[in-house]
Amino acid sequence: MSRENCLFCKIAAGEIASAKVYEDAVCVAFDDVSPQAPTHILIVPREHFDSLDKARENHKETLGHLLLIAGKIARDKGFAENGYRTVINTNGDGGQTVFHLHVHLLGGRPFIFPPG
Ligand code: AMP
Ligand code: ZN
């Protein structure tokens, strides 16, 4: 997936509409269009890289930031204490469909493990 045709690059740039819940210099978070839980938010770095498989040393701070923001959003939304699920799907077997790395933040119901 090239940056030019990337859905999440366009959402991060505001070129495609989304229901944003958080943004800063590094990332944007918005509601998933097909929610799998009462709260289902995607946290997306502004910098494009395809997947965790493509992440390298220079992405270390960004990856850490995405997880810290997931925790912050969960606290701000009020479901941190009950618990929540964070997911990064990677490549085909991982179920990745949009090739711009993103963290799913799911909350508001219990989750089983392992996921399907
Ligand atoms: P993944 O399968 O991990 O690559 O996740 C991609 C996610 O993006 C799915 O949960 C989709 O429902 C979600 N999605 C696809 N298009 C949009 C969109 N335009 N706005 C918000 N979420 C989207
Ligand atoms: Zn992108």
PDB file of C-alpha atoms in Angstrom, residues 10 12 33-35 49 59 63 73 81-82 84-85 90-91 93 96 101 104 115:
ATOM      1  CA  LYS A  10      -6.138  10.324   4.203  1.00  0.00           C
ATOM      2  CA  ALA A  12      -5.086  11.311   9.446  1.00  0.00           C
ATOM      3  CA  VAL A  33     -16.716   2.117  11.041  1.00  0.00           C
ATOM      4  CA  SER A  34     -17.541  -1.488  11.850  1.00  0.00           C
ATOM      5  CA  PRO A  35     -17.369  -1.637  15.651  1.00  0.00           C
ATOM      6  CA  PHE A  49       4.270   2.331   7.658  1.00  0.00           C
ATOM      7  CA  HIS A  59       9.492   3.540  14.835  1.00  0.00           C
ATOM      8  CA  LEU A  63       4.893   2.425  18.668  1.00  0.00           C
ATOM      9  CA  ILE A  73      -8.221   6.908  25.852  1.00  0.00           C
ATOM     10  CA  GLU A  81     -10.641  -0.311  35.287  1.00  0.00           C
ATOM     11  CA  ASN A  82     -13.103  -2.862  33.889  1.00  0.00           C
ATOM     12  CA  TYR A  84     -10.126  -3.607  27.494  1.00  0.00           C
ATOM     13  CA  ARG A  85      -8.411  -5.247  24.545  1.00  0.00           C
ATOM     14  CA  THR A  90      -0.361  -8.064  10.989  1.00  0.00           C
ATOM     15  CA  ASN A  91      -0.423  -9.346   7.384  1.00  0.00           C
ATOM     16  CA  ASP A  93      -2.848 -14.607   8.802  1.00  0.00           C
ATOM     17  CA  GLN A  96      -4.870  -7.161   8.578  1.00  0.00           C
ATOM     18  CA  LEU A 101      -0.219   0.187  11.009  1.00  0.00           C
ATOM     19  CA  HIS A 104      -7.445  -1.415  17.748  1.00  0.00           C
ATOM     20  CA  PRO A 115      -9.242 -14.435  19.926  1.00  0.00           C
TER      21      PRO A 115
END
